[in-house]
C-alpha positions as a LaTeX table, in Angstrom:
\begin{tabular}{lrrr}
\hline
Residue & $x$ (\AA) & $y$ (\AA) & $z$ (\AA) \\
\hline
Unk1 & 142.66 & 116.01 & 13.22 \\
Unk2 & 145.05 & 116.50 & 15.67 \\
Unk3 & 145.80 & 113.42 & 18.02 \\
Unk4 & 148.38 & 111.59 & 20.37 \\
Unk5 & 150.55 & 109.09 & 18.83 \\
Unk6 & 148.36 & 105.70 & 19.53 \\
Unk7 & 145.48 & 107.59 & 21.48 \\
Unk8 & 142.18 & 107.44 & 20.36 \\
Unk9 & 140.69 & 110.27 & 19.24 \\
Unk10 & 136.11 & 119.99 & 24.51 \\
Unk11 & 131.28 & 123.42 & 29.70 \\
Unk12 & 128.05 & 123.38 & 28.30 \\
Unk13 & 126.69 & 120.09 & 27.17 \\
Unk14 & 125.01 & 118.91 & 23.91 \\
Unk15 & 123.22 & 116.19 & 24.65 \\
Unk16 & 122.58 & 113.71 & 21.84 \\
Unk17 & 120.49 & 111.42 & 23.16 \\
Unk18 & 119.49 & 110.39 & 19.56 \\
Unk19 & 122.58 & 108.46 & 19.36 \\
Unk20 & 122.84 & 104.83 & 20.32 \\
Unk21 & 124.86 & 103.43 & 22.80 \\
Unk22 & 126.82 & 100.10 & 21.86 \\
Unk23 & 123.64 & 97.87 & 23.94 \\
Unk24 & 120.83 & 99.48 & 21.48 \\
Unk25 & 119.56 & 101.70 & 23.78 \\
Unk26 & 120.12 & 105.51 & 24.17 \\
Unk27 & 123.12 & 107.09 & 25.96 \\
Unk28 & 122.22 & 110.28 & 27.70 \\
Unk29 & 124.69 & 113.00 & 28.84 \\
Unk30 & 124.01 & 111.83 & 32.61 \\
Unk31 & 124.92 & 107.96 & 31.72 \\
Unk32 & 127.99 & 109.39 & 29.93 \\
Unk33 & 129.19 & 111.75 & 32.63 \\
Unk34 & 128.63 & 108.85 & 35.46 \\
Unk35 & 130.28 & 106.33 & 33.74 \\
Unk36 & 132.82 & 108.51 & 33.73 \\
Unk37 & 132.80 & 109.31 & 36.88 \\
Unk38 & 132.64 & 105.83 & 38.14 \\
Unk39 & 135.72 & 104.97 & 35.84 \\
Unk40 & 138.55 & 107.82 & 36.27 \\
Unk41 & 140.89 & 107.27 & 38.43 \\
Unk42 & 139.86 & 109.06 & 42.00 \\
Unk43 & 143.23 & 111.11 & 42.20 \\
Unk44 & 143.45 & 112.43 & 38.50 \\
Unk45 & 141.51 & 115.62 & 39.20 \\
Unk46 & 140.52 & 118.06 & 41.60 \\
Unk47 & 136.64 & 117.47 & 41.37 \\
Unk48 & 134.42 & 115.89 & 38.67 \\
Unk49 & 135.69 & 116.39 & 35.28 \\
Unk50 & 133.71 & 118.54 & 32.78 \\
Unk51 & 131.90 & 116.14 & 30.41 \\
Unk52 & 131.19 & 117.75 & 26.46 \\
Unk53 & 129.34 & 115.45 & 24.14 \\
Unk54 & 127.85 & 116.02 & 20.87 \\
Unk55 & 126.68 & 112.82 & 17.99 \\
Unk56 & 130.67 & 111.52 & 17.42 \\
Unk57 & 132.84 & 112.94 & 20.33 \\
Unk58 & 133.58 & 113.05 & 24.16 \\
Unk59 & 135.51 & 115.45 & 25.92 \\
Unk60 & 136.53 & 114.87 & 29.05 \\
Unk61 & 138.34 & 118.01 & 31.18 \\
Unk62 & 139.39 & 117.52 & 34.33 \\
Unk63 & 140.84 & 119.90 & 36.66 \\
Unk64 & 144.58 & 119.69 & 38.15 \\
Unk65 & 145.83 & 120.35 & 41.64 \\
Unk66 & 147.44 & 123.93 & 41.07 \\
Unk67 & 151.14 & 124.49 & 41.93 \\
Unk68 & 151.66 & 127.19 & 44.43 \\
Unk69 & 155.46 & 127.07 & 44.38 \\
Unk70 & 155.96 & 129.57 & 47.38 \\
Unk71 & 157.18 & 133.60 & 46.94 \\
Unk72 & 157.08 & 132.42 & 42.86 \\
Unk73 & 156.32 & 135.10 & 40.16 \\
Unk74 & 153.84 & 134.84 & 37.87 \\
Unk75 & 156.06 & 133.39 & 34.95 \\
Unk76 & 157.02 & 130.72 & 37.66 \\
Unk77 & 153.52 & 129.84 & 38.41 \\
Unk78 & 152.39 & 129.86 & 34.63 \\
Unk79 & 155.44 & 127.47 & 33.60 \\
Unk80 & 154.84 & 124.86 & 37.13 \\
Unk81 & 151.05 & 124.85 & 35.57 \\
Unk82 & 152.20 & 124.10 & 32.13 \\
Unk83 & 154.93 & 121.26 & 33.78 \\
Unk84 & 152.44 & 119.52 & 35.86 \\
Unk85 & 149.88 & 119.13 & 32.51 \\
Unk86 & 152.84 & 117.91 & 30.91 \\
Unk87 & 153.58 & 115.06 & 33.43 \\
Unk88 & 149.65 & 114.29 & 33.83 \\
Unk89 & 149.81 & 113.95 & 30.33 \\
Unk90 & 152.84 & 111.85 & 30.11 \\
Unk91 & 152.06 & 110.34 & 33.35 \\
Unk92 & 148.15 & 108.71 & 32.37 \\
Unk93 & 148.52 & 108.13 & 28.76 \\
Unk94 & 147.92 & 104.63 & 29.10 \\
Unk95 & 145.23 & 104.65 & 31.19 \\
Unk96 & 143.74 & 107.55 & 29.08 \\
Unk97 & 143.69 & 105.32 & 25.94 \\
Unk98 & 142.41 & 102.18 & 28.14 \\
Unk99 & 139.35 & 104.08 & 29.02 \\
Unk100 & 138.77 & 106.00 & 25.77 \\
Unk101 & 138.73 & 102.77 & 24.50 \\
Unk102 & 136.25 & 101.18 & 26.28 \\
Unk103 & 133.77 & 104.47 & 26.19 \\
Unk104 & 134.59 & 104.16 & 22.61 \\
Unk105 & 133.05 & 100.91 & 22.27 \\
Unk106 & 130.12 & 101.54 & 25.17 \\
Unk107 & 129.07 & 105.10 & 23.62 \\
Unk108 & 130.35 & 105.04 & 19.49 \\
Unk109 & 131.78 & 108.01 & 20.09 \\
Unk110 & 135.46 & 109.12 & 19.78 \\
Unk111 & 136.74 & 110.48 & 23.38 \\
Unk112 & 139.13 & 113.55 & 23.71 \\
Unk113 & 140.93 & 114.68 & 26.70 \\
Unk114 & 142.29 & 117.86 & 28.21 \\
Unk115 & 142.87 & 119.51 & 31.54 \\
Unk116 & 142.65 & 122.58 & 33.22 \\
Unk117 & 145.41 & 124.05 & 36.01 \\
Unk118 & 145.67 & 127.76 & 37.62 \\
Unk119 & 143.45 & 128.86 & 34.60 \\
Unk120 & 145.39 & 127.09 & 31.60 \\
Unk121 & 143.19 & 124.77 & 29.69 \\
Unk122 & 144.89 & 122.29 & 27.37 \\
Unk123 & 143.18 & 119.99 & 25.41 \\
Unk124 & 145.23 & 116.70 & 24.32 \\
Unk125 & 143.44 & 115.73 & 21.68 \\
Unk126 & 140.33 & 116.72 & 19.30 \\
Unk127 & 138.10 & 115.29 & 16.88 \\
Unk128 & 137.65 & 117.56 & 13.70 \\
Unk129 & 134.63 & 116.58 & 11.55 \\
Unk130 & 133.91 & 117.60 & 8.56 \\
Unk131 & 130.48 & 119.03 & 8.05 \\
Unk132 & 128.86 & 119.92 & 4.28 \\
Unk133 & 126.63 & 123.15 & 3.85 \\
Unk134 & 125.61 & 124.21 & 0.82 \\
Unk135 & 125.92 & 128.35 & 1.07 \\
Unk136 & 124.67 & 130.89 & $-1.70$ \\
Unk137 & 126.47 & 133.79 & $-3.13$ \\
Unk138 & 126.28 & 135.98 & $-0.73$ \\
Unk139 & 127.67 & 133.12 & 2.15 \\
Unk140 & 130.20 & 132.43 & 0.21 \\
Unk141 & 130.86 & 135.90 & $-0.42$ \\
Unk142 & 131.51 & 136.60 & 3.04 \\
Unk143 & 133.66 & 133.31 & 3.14 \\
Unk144 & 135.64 & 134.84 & 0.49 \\
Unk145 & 136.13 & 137.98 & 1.68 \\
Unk146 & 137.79 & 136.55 & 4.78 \\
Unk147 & 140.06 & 134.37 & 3.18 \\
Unk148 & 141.16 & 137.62 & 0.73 \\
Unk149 & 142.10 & 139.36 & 3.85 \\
Unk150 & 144.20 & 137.01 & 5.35 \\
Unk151 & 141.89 & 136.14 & 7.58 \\
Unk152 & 141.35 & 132.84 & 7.01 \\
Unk153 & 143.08 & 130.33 & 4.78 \\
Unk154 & 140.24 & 128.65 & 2.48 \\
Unk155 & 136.30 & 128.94 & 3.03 \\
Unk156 & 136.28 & 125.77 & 5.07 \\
Unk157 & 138.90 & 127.51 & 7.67 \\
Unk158 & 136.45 & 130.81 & 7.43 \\
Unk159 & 133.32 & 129.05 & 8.06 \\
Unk160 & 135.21 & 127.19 & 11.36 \\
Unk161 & 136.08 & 130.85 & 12.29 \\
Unk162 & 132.51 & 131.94 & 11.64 \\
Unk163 & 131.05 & 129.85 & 14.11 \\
Unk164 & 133.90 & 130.13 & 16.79 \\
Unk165 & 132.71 & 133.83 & 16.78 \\
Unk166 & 129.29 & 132.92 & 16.59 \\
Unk167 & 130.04 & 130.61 & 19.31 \\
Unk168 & 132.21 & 133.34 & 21.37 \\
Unk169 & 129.75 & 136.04 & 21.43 \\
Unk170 & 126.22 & 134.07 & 21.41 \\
Unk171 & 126.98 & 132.27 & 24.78 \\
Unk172 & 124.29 & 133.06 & 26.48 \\
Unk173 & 121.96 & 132.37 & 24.28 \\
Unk174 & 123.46 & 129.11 & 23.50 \\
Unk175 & 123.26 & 128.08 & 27.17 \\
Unk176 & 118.98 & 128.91 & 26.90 \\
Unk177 & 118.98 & 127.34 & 23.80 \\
Unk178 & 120.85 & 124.16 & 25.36 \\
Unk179 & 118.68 & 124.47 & 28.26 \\
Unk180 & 115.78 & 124.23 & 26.34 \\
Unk181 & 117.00 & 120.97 & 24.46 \\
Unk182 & 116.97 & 119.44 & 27.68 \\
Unk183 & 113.79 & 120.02 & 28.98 \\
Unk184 & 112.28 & 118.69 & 25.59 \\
Unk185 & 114.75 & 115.87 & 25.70 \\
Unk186 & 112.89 & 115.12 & 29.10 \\
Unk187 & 109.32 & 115.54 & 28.46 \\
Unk188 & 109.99 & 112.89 & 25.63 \\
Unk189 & 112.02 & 110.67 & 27.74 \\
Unk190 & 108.59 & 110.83 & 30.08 \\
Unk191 & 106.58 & 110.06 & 26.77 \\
Unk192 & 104.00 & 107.03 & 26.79 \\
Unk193 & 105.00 & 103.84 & 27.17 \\
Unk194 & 104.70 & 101.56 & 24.07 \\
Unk195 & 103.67 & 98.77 & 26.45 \\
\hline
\end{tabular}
């Protein structure tokens, strides 16, 4: 897991509205991303911040004001993009950590941050979780295969890599697949009343 010294712990959405919210009742992706809203700072980013959830994390990715340092090459532009997510960084790490905090306790889920600016995304920090399969010989065949060609480093790194490629080339499919989740999540949010 790779975090920030002190700072609690990535856009299509996964909505998880399974998952409890600290009152007892469900959190949806829409009460996540307004709270949000509500709570940033107005002058952080450039318009509302990209909101990823899944069952234990938040990312929230906002977009920075671009620098357009005048008659500047490309290099120049690249390096004033990677200086001003360096200072937002530096700049809102306390706030950062007060909020995460209290979306931490409102939602039960760890919140990550990251930014985007003139088309460089960094995120700040990330939740890794570790997730069990159980795979059969040919799985872990494959698995194998990549780490003996230096692909990967064990079969836990392989099967990350796996689904990043999965991931990579299955957008599309993932976005009507995530669009379908929804509408079921809403014809059962319009279910009958237990009343």
């Amino acid at each position: 897991m790779s975090t920030e010294q002190a700072e609690p712990s990535p856009a299509d959405e996964t909505n998880t509205s399974d998952e409890k919210g600290h009152s007892g009742r469900t959190s949806t992706a829409d009460e996540v991303r307004g709270w949000f809203i509500g709570r940033l700072p107005g002058d952080w980013f450039t318009e509302a911040p990209s909101i990823l959830l899944d069952r234990e994390e938040i990312t929230v990715v906002g977009a920075l004001a671009a620098p357009d340092p005048a008659g500047a090459s490309d290099a120049e532009r690249t390096a004033a993009a990677e200086g001003r997510i360096r200072r937002f960084r530096e700049d809102t790490r306390g706030r950062r950590i007060e909020i995460a905090r209290e979306a931490e306790h409102k939602f039960r889920r760890k919140v990550s941050w990251g930014v985007t600016c003139a088309g460089t995304e960094e995120l700040f920090t990330t939740l890794s979780v570790p997730v069990m399969t159980r795979l059969r010989q040919p799985e872990r065949q494959v698995l194998d295969t990549l780490v003996r060609a230096g692909v990967a480093r064990s079969r836990s790194d392989a099967l990350a890599w796996c689904v990043r490629l999965t991931g990579e080339n299955a957008d599309a499919w993932l976005a009507r697949l995530r669009s379908a989740l929804r509408q079921v999540e809403e014809v059962r949010d319009q279910g009958p009343s237990s009343a």
